[in-house]
Amino acid sequence: MGTYGARRAMQLAATSALASLLVVPVSAVGQPAAQPGSLTGVVRDANGGVLPGVMVTLVEATSQKALQASVTGSDGTFTLPWTRPGRYMLRLTLSGFEPHEQPLVVDQTPLDVIDVTLSLSRVQEQVSVRGTISDVGLTPSTRVNRSLLETLPSESVSSGLSSLLTLTSPGVAADSNGTFHPLGEHAETSFSIDNQPVSDQQSRIFSNQLSPNVIESIDVQTGVPPAEFGDKTSLVATVRTRSGLGVHGVSGAASFGYGSFRTPSVSFNIGRGNDRLGNFLALDGTVSGRFLDTPEPEPLHANGHVYNLFDRLDLHPSSHTTVQLNVVVAQSGFQTPNTYDQEAAGQDQQQRQRTINLAPSLTHVLTSHLLVEGNGWFRRDRVEYDGSADPLADQPAALAQRRGLTNAGAKGTVSYAARGHTIKAGAQQTTTWLAERFQTGLTSATFNTPCFTPAGDPSADTSLRSRSDCAAASLVPQANFLPALLPYDLTRGGSFFAFDGSARIRQWAGWLQDSVQLGHWTAMAGLRGDAYDGLSHASGIQPRLGLTYRLDRTNTIWRAGYGRIFLTPYNENLVLASSTGSGGFGGGVLGSVGGAPLTPARRNQFDAGVHQTTWRGIQVDADYFWKTTDGAYDFDVILNTPLTFPVQFRESKIEGGLVRVTLPESHGFQAYATFSHTSARLFGPELGGLRFSAAYAAVARPDHDEPFQQTTHLEYRSGRFREFWVGLTWRYDSGLVAVSVPTYADALALTGDEQAAMGLSCGGTFATVTQPIRSCTTSTLGATRIRIPALGTEN
């Protein structure tokens, strides 16, 4: 979608704003020389006051490997053990202040005391290297800051945050409607938004996402996670939001755009504050005639809108304490796009979503080496899905849903950095309340007909009730007829299936992790414990181990890691999915085959990788991973709707490779490229879910089995006018596995609309909406948009 926008910036109080925008470089000042064997400095704010609680990290310039870390004391000073001569980077971070990086050269002579000035967080764009590999450690990760967030295009009009992760991280495969598959999983993603954990799904069809307009930076971790992160961990996105603290006046921006498919958009943000108090407010709105991805080339019944409000309040009452409150209110509504068949029937299905999120936090510096953080949160999602006014207009099934998800919890963390160790310990408690109401009934006489005509067409005779009725009517029994669906077939005298259920899920977690450097080696170890009390009950102890080796001669870092992961079921539609047993609609009347709740899963994950700095600072990060999960999860998607229900398999095996190449900025140009391959297999039997077809029995390739994904981003910024830029982003996905058309015989039984959508042809003649193909020799039958496996190889 092409978007043409005009951007207007507002800037007041220019003198004080510029003073806090610029980062004062590290310099040697006229202070007593540091003692031999140590690197000493003091950190100040823009007004000259000392800053305690600043995390100071010494990073090797060539490899970007973090070597030592410390925290400034109450007098703003820090001390790092003396290191060997070479080129380094001094990295300083503190909540409410801009991250600071400064080159540093260490030779044989002692350094003077280093004086560093941090600027307070700004709402303006941050100009720095973007999309670079972060510290090489336990797991590969990608750091994306504000300027890259504003230049990347969005693959989805409704899910900008998902698009950012898809376009910047290797191993992330794009899916429909803003969803994505991280490292061969369906939805194993955790967000940490200003230290608030969110493991429920954030794509637009499940909830209202955080707008990219409010994000300052994202750190994306793939691979074995540190012990701090649990639950959904194939991808961990640490998000830092924008702040108004230290603006010293008013600063903001407004943008307006209009794109194809009648898509106007508007965003507005404003920040105001001083050194003690700050507020950042952002409003966003988008309306589109193609809100969700459509099953047809043209959007039919595809209108939608989303409105977001974000407010962040920061209070800095003392040099030791920072208090923060995030407020998010969002509302969206959209139509479910129709196929040509559904449009002709007058289908009118649509969904509405409301989200509210409140997240207070506290950061307090106890000593020069000890930092304490506390977080609380309350988040509520309300989803309403309505079918057509006339239930028979919904094809092939009438659907309606009311679903609520409320999540509340608290988290406490203690960080200690001294003598080469970086230790972190914490605990977390979360309670989730689920409420689900669901209704459905079949409205198509041919969807689950027991008989086919001699020509192979499904019979629309509603008097037929079983395969035994076919012979008397001179028809052919249908092998895939599901008797369990007959009570809910409205065309054959059935009635609506209705479900009303609720549940409360409580989770506890505690963790301890440490990182220590031993010469060229860095060892990382962590232990995490989780307890799950919901529809099922389980607990798990999870060791996390990592080891890196730095080879200075070749600027190479080798990496290996192991993690035991305790996974919990997806919360969306969990109550109903846990009531359907091993058959669901496909295996028997609901509940009659032994309904069993979905249980926590356990995974063993291994990673091995290398980080290489090459010619002119080009960085290559490669990783190979393999994961084996007992009790793996996936989703059943109801027809072409956004309604999905979790399902559990006996086992999954997933492996793949990730590569990211990052080119440093040179003469205004910079670029990166990601490459990845994922192989995923699910092993039955299948439990839970909700589907209108038979369950997988043995082994299946899910739609997140994708052989190749690739992204390339090239950008140029003028040296004098950084606001003016030109960018090119290229994205390729090899495609999703299509499991609904396993054979050519199945393709011939589809409607003309469905055949036309897949590009089915016979001898060069293509199927149309009004003229389907009903017979053809296998040698001349083909499809342009999907690959149908050869006979006997479909499994």
PDB file of C-alpha atoms in Angstrom, residues 28 42 45 55 78 108 221 318-319 370 424 472 548 557 570 582 589 618 691 709 750 769 780:
ATOM      1  CA  ALA A  28      39.051  13.993  30.202  1.00  0.00           C
ATOM      2  CA  VAL A  42      31.385  10.343  36.981  1.00  0.00           C
ATOM      3  CA  ASP A  45      22.723  15.227  33.964  1.00  0.00           C
ATOM      4  CA  MET A  55      24.315   1.100  34.268  1.00  0.00           C
ATOM      5  CA  PHE A  78      31.680   4.343  38.723  1.00  0.00           C
ATOM      6  CA  GLN A 108      49.401   1.655  28.682  1.00  0.00           C
ATOM      7  CA  GLN A 221      15.906 -11.784  21.330  1.00  0.00           C
ATOM      8  CA  SER A 318      14.968  12.171  43.814  1.00  0.00           C
ATOM      9  CA  SER A 319      18.230  11.085  42.261  1.00  0.00           C
ATOM     10  CA  LEU A 370      22.316  -2.559  43.611  1.00  0.00           C
ATOM     11  CA  LYS A 424      19.640 -10.554  38.478  1.00  0.00           C
ATOM     12  CA  ALA A 472     -31.308 -45.271  -2.342  1.00  0.00           C
ATOM     13  CA  THR A 548      30.758 -17.698  24.644  1.00  0.00           C
ATOM     14  CA  ILE A 557      32.777 -14.861  19.021  1.00  0.00           C
ATOM     15  CA  TYR A 570      -2.663 -19.937  24.831  1.00  0.00           C
ATOM     16  CA  SER A 582      -9.560 -35.397  21.338  1.00  0.00           C
ATOM     17  CA  VAL A 589     -20.355 -34.784  19.926  1.00  0.00           C
ATOM     18  CA  ILE A 618      30.401  -5.454   8.646  1.00  0.00           C
ATOM     19  CA  ARG A 691     -12.643 -27.545  13.882  1.00  0.00           C
ATOM     20  CA  GLN A 709      12.378 -15.978   4.655  1.00  0.00           C
ATOM     21  CA  LEU A 750     -14.105 -27.252  -4.262  1.00  0.00           C
ATOM     22  CA  VAL A 769     -16.229 -18.440  -9.988  1.00  0.00           C
ATOM     23  CA  THR A 780      -2.846 -31.739 -17.022  1.00  0.00           C
TER      24      THR A 780
END
